[in-house]
Coordinates of C-alpha atoms in Angstrom, one line a residue:
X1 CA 102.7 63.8 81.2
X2 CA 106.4 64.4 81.4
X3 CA 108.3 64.3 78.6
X4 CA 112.4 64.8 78.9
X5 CA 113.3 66.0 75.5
X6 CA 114.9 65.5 72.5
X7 CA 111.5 66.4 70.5
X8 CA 111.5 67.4 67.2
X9 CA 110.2 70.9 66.7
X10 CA 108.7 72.4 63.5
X11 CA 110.5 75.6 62.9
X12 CA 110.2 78.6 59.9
X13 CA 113.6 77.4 58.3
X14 CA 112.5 73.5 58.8
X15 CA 113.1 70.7 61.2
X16 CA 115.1 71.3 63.9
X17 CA 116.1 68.8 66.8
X18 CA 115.9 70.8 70.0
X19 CA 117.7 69.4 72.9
X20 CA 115.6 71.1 75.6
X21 CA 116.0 72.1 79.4
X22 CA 113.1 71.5 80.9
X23 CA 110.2 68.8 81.2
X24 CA 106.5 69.7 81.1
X25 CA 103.3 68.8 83.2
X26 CA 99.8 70.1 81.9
X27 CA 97.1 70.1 84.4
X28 CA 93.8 70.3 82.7
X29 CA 91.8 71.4 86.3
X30 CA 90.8 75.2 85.9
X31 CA 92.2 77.2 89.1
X32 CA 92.6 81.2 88.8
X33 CA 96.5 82.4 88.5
X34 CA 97.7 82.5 91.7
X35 CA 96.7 78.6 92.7
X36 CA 98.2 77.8 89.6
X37 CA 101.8 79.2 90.7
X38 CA 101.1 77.2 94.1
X39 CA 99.9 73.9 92.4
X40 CA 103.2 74.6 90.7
X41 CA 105.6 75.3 93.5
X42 CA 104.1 72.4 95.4
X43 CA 105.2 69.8 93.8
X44 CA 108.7 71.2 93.0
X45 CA 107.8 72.9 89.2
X46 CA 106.8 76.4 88.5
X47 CA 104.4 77.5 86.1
X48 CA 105.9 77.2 83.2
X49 CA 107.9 80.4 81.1
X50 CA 108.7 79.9 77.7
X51 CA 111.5 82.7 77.5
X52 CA 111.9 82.8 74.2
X53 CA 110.3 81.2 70.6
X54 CA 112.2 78.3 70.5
X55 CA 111.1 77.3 74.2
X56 CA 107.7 78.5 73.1
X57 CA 107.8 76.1 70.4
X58 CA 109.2 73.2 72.0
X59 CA 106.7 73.7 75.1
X60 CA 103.5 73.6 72.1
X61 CA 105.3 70.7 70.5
X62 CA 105.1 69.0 73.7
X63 CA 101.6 69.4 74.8
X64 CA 100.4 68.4 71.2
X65 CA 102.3 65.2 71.8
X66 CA 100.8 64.9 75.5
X67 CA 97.5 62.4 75.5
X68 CA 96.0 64.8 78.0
X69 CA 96.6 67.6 76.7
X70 CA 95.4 66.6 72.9
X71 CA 92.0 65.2 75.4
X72 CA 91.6 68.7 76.8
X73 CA 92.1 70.5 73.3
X74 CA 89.7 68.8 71.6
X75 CA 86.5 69.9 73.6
X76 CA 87.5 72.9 75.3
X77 CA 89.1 76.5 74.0
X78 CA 92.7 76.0 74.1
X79 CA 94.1 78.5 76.6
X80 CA 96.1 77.5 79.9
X81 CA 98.0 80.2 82.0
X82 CA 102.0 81.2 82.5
X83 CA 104.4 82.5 84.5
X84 CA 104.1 85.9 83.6
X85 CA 101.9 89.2 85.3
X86 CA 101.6 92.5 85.5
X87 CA 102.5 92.6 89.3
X88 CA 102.6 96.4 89.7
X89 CA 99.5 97.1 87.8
X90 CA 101.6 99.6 86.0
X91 CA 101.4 97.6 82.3
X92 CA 104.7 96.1 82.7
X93 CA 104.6 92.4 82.6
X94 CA 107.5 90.2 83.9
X95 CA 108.4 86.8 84.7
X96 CA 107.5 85.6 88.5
X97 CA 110.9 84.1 89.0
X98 CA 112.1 87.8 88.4
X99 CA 114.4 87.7 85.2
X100 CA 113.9 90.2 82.4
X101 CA 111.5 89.9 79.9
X102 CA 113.3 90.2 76.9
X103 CA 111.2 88.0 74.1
X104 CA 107.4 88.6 73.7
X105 CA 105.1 86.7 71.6
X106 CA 101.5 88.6 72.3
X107 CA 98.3 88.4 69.8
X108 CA 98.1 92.1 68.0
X109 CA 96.3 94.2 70.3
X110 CA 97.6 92.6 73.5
X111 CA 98.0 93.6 76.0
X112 CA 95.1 95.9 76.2
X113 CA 93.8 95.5 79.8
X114 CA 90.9 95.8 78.5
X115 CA 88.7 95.9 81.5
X116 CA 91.0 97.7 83.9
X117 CA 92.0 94.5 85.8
X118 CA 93.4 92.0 83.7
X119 CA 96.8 91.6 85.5
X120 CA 97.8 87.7 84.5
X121 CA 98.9 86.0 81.0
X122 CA 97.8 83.2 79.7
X123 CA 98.6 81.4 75.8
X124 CA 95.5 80.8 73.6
X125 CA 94.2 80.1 70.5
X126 CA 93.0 83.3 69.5
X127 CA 90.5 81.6 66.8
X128 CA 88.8 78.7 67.5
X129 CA 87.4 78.0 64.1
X130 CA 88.9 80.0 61.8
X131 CA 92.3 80.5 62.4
X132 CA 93.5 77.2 64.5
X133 CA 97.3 77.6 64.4
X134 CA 97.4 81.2 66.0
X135 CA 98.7 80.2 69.3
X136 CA 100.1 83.3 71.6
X137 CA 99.8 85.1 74.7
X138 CA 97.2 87.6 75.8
X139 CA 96.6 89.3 79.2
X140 CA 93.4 88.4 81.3
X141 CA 91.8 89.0 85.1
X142 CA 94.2 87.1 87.6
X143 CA 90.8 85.4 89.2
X144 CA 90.1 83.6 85.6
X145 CA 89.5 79.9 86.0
X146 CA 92.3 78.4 83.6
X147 CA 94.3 74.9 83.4
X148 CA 97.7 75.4 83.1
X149 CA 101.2 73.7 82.6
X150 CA 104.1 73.2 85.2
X151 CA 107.7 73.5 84.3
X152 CA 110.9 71.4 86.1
X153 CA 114.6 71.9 85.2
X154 CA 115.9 68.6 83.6
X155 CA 118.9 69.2 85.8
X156 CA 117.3 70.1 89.3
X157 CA 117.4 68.3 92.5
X158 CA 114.2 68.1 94.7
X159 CA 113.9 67.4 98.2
X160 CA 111.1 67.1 100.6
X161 CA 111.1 67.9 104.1
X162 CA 108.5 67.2 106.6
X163 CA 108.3 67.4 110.1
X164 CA 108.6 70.2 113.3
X165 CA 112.0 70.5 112.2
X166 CA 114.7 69.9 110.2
X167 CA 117.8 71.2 108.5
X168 CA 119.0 71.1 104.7
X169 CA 121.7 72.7 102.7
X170 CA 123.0 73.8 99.0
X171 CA 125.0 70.7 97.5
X172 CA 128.2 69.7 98.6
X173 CA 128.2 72.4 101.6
X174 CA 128.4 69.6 104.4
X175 CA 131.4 68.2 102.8
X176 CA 133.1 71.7 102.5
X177 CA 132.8 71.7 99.1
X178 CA 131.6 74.6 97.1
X179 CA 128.3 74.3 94.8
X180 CA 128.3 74.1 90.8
X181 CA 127.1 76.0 88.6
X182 CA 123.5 75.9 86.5
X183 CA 121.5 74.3 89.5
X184 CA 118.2 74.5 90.4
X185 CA 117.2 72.9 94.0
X186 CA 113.6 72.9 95.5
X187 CA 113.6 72.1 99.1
X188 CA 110.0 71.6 99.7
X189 CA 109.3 72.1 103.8
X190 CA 105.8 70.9 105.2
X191 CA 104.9 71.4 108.5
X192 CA 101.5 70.6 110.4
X193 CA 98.2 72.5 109.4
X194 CA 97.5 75.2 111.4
X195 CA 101.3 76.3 112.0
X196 CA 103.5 78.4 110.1
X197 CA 107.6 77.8 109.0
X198 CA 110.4 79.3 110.3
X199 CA 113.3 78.9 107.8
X200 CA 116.8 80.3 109.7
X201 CA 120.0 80.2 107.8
X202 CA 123.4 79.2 109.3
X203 CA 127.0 80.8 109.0
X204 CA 128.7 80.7 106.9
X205 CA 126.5 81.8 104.3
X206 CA 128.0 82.6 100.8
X207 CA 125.8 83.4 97.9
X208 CA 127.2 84.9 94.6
X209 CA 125.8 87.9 94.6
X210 CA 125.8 90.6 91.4
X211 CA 126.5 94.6 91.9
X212 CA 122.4 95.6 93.4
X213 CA 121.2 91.9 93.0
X214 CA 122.4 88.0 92.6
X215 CA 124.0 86.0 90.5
X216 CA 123.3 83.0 92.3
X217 CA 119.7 83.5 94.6
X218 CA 117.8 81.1 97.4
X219 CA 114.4 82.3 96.7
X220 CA 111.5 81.7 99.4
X221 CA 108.1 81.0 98.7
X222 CA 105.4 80.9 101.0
X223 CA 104.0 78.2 98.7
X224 CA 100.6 77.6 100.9
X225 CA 99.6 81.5 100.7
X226 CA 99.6 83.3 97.5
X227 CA 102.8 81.8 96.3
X228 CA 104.4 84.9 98.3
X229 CA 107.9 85.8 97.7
X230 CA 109.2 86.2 101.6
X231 CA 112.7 86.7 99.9
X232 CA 115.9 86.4 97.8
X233 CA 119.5 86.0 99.3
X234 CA 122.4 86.1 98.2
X235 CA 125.8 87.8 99.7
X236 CA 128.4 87.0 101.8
X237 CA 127.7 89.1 104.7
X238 CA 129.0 88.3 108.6
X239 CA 125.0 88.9 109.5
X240 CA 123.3 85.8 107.8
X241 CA 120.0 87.2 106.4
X242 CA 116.8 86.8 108.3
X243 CA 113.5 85.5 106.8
X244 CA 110.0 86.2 107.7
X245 CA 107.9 83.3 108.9
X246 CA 105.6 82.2 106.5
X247 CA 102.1 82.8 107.0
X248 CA 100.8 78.8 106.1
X249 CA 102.4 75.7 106.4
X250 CA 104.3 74.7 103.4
X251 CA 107.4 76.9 102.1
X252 CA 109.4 75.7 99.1
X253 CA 113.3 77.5 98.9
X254 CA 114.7 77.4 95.5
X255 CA 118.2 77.5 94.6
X256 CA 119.9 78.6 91.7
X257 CA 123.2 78.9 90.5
X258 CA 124.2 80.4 87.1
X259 CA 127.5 79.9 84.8
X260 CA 130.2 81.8 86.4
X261 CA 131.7 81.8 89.9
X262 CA 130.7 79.0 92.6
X263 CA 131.1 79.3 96.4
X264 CA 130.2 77.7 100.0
X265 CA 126.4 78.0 99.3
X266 CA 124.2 78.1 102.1
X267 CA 122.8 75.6 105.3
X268 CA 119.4 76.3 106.8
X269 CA 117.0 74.9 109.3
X270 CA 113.0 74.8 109.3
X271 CA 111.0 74.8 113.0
X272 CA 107.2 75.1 112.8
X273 CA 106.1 77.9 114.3
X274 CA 102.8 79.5 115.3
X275 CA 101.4 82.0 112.6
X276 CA 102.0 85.7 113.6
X277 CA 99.5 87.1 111.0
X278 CA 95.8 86.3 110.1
X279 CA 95.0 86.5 106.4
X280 CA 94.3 90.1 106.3
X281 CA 97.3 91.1 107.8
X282 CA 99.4 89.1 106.1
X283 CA 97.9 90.1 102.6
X284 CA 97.9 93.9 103.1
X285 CA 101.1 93.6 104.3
X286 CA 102.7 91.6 101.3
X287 CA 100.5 94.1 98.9
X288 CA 102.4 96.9 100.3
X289 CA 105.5 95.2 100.2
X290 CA 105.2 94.4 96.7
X291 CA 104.1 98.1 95.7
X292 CA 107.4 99.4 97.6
X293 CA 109.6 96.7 95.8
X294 CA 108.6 98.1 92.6
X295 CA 109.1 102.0 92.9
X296 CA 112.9 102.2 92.0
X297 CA 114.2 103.5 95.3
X298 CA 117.5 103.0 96.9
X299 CA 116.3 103.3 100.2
X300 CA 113.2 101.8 100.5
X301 CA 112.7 99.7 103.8
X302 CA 110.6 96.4 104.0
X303 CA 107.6 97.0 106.3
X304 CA 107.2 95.1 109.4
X305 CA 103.8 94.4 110.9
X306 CA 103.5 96.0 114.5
X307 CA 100.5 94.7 116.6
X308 CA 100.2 98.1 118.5
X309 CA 99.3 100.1 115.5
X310 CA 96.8 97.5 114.0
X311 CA 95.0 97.6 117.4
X312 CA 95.2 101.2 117.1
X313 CA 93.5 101.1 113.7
X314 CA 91.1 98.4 115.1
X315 CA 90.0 100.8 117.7
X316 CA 89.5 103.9 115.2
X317 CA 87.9 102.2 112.4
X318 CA 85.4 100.5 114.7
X319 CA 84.1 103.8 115.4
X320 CA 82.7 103.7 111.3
X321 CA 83.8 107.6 110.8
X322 CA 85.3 108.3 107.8
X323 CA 87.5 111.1 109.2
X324 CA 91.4 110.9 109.8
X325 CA 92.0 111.0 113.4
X326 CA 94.2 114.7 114.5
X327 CA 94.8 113.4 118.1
X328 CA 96.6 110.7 119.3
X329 CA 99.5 110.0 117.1
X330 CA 102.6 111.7 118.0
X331 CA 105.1 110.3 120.0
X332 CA 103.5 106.6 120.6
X333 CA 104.7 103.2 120.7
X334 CA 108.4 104.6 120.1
X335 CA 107.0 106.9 116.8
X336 CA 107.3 110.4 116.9
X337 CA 104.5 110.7 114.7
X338 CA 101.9 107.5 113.2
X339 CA 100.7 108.3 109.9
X340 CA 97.5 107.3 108.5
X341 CA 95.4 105.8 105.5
X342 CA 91.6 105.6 105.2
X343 CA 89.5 103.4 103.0
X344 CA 86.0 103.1 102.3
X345 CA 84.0 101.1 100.3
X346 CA 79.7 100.7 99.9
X347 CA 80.0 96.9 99.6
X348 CA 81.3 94.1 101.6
X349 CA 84.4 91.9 100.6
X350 CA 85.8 88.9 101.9
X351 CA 88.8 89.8 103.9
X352 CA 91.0 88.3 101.4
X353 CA 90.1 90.7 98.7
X354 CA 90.3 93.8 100.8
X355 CA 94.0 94.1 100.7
X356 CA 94.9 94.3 97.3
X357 CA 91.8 96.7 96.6
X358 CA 92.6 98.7 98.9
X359 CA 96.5 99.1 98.3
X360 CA 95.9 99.2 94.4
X361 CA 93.8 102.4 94.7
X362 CA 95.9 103.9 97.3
X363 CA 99.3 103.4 95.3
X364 CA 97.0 104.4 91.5
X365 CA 97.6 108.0 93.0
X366 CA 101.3 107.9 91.7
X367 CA 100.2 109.1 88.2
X368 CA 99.3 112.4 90.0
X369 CA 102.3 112.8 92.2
X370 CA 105.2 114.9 90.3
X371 CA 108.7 113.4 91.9
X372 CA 111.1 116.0 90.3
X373 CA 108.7 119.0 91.5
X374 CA 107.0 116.8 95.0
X375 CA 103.4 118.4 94.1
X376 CA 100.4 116.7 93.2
X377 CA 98.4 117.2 90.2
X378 CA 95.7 120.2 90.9
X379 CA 92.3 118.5 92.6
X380 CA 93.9 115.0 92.6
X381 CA 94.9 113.3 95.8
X382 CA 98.4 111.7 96.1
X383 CA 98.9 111.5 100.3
X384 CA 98.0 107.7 100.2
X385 CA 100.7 107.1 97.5
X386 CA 103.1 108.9 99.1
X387 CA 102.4 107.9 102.4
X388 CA 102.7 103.8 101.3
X389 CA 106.1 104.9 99.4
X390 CA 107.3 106.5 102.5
X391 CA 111.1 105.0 102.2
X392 CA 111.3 105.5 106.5
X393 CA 108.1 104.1 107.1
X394 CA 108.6 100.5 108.1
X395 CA 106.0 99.6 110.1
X396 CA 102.8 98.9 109.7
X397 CA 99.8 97.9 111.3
X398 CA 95.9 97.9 109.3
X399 CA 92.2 96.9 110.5
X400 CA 89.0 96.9 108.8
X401 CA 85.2 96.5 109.9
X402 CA 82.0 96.4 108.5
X403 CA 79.5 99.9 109.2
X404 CA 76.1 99.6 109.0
X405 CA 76.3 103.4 109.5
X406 CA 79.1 105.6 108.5
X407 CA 79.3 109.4 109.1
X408 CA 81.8 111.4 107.7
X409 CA 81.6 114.9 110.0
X410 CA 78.8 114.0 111.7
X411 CA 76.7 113.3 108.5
X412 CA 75.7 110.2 107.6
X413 CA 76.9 108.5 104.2
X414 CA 73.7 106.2 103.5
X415 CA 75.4 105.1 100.2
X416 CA 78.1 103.2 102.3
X417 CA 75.8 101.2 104.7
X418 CA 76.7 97.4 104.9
X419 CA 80.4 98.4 103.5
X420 CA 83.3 98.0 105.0
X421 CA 86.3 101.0 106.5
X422 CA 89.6 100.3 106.4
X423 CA 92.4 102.0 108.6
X424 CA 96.2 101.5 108.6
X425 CA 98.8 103.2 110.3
X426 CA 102.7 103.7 109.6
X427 CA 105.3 104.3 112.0
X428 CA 107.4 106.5 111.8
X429 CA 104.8 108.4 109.6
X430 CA 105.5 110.1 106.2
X431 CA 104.2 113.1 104.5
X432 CA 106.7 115.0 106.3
X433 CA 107.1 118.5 104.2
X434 CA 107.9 119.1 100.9
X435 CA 110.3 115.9 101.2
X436 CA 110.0 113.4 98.8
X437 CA 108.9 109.6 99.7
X438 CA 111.8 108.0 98.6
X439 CA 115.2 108.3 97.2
X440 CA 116.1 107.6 93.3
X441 CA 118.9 104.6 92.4
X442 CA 119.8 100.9 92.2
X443 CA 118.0 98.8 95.2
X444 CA 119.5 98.8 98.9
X445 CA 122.1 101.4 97.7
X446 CA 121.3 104.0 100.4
X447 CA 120.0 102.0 103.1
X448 CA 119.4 104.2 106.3
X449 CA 121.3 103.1 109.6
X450 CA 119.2 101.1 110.6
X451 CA 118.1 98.8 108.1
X452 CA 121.2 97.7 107.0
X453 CA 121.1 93.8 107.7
X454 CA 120.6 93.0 104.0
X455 CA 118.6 93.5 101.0
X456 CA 115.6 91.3 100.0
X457 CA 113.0 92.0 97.0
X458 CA 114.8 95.2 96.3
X459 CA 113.9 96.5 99.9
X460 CA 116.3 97.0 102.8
X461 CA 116.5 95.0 106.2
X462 CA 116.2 95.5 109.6

């Protein structure tokens, strides 16, 4: 149902009209978190973020006046999921479109992440029978099943774009105009199954961009894979930022403008493209991009898949020893040194899971890692953290295979039969002396040399 409103809300001091800015969708079909931003994204919404009590109130005052909604509600626990997560695994929930979370509205106790994985939130009604009108969030496992509700800007524009190519642009920039302010544009590309998109911005490009961030952002989803963020521009630079192909293929670019200054804005075309990375690659790589984006460095570079070092890790892992390999990594493939992360597990997981299993245990050695005094806690390990926060790493290439046998030394590890090893290797490798991974300070501050094209989800550009 979508309801524009003017809908009156009940409030603590009494009726208040509330002229509302966006429209809401409820989808009653359970999918887990991350469909549910894609389901969103697809058709132009996002999952919806009530950013405050009054938007939490009008967004409730709307579903209990939505038919399907009120359907749903009566034979089924009232829950549905939102836009928020704990995306670092660090217990620090934020919005997925990236703005602050400033207004929280948990059930007492919550979050409590209370079986170690319970990333996601979603609203519910904490009492079913007893206590009906308790309606607030709580945190949950990301791979829940749960319906949820999509959100659309009363004032947005929404265009779709299909085809092998195309071209599309912010408002008013092929008239020479400059944009307003307080949009919100979806351009929604589809290309053929099976191929990738390849979104290219023109010059000139002019973005209002804020002191480490933006003001005014194009934010690009890969909306057929994950929902993944392949970046957020803004700037007026002479080099027009580059953007990683997606890895599926449908991408939706959002635009939004705030209150304050408005400029040229942006033009952009799409080409289908063959996909570079299968869904392994592609994962592990986002998962370590997303660790990186979050460890408050100024110099942090976005890694870069390289082909050479995943065959490299193909080739080792398929041996099924769980040893790190002391010869053939110095000077190689234009590296002076390839450094090097091991995995193992005793049971088999689809590809698709591997990644962010992997990466979360490998970056869960941070607690153990001292920055100030660069030593790691006594009989803890912290080399895989460090190693995946290496600030100069910037490539990366990863494999996995399934052992029946895997020897560590020579001996065999019966508990890990039928599991699965997993390699990846980083160019230039880290873990170089008692140096420290990364530098302190506001995102893309200190950029080295060479990754100085721009700045996109707090990393730096090559």
């Amino acid at each position: 149902m979508s309801v524009f409103l003017h809908v009156l809300v009940l409030a603590q001091l009494g009726v208040v009209l509330v002229e509302a800015t966006y429209s809401y969708h409820f989808h009653g079909t359970k999918v887990d978190f991350s469909t549910a931003v894609s389901n969103c994204l697809a058709q132009g919404q996002a999952l919806v973020m009530p950013k405050s009590q009054l938007e939490f109130d009008t967004l409730m005052a709307t579903l209990n006046n939505d038919p399907s909604w009120q359907s749903y509600a009566s034979t089924n626990f009232q829950s549905f999921w939102f836009g928020l997560r704990d995306a670092d695994h660090d217990r620090e929930f934020s919005w997925i479109d990236g703005s602050p979370l400033e207004w929280t509205y948990w059930h007492d106790g919550r979050p409590d992440n209370f079986h170690g994985n319970q990333h996601c939130a979603f609203i519910y009604q904490r009492d079913r029978y007893y206590n009906k009108n308790v309606i607030k969030w709580g945190d949950v496992r990301c791979g829940a099943m749960l319906p949820y509700v999509c959100q659309i800007a009363t004032s947005s524009c929404y265009v779709s774009l299909t085809g092998n190519s195309g071209e599309f642009s912010s408002p008013g920039y092929d008239q020479g105009d400059e944009y307003t302010n307080n949009l919100q544009c979806d351009y929604f590309v589809t290309v053929a199954e099976g191929q990738a998109v390849q979104i290219t911005f023109q010059s000139p490009f002019n973005v209002e961009p804020s002191n480490g961030g933006c003001y005014d952002a194009v934010k690009i989803y890969d909306a057929g894979y994950r929902n993944t963020l392949l970046g957020t521009f803004c700037g007026n630079s002479p080099r027009v930022p580059v953007v990683p192909a997606s890895s599926s293929h449908q991408v939706l670019v959002r635009f939004t403008t705030d209150g304050s200054e408005t400029r040229r804005g942006f033009k952009a075309t799409f080409t289908a493209v063959t996909p570079k990375l299968t869904l392994f690659q592609r994962t592990i790589l986002d998962a370590h991009n997303e660790h990186r984006s979050g460890a408050g460095s100024s110099d942090m570079t976005m890694m870069e898949w390289d082909d050479r070092l995943a065959r490299l890790a193909q080739e080792i892992a398929d041996r099924c020893k769980f040893t790190h390999t002391n010869t053939g990594r110095s000077n190689k493939f234009g590296y002076w040194y390839i450094g090097e992360n091991i995995y193992l597990a005793s049971r088999w997981f689809p590809s698709a899971e591997i990644p962010q299993d992997v990466t979360d245990l490998w970056w869960g050695e941070k607690e153990f890692y001292n920055y100030n005094t660069k030593a790691c806690r006594p009989g803890e390990m912290c080399g895989h953290y460090t190693q995946m926060a290496w600030a100069q790493s910037y490539a990366l290439g990863c494999a996995y295979t399934r052992c029946s046998t895997v020897t560590d030394a020579g001996i065999v590890l019966p508990k890990f039969s039928q599991g699965h090893l997993v390699f990846c290797h980083y160019g230039p490798g880290g873990n170089i002396g008692s140096a420290r991974p990364y530098k302190k300070g506001a995102p893309c501050t200190q950029c080295p040399e060479s990754h100085k094209a721009g700045c996109a989800n707090k990393l730096c550009l090559r």
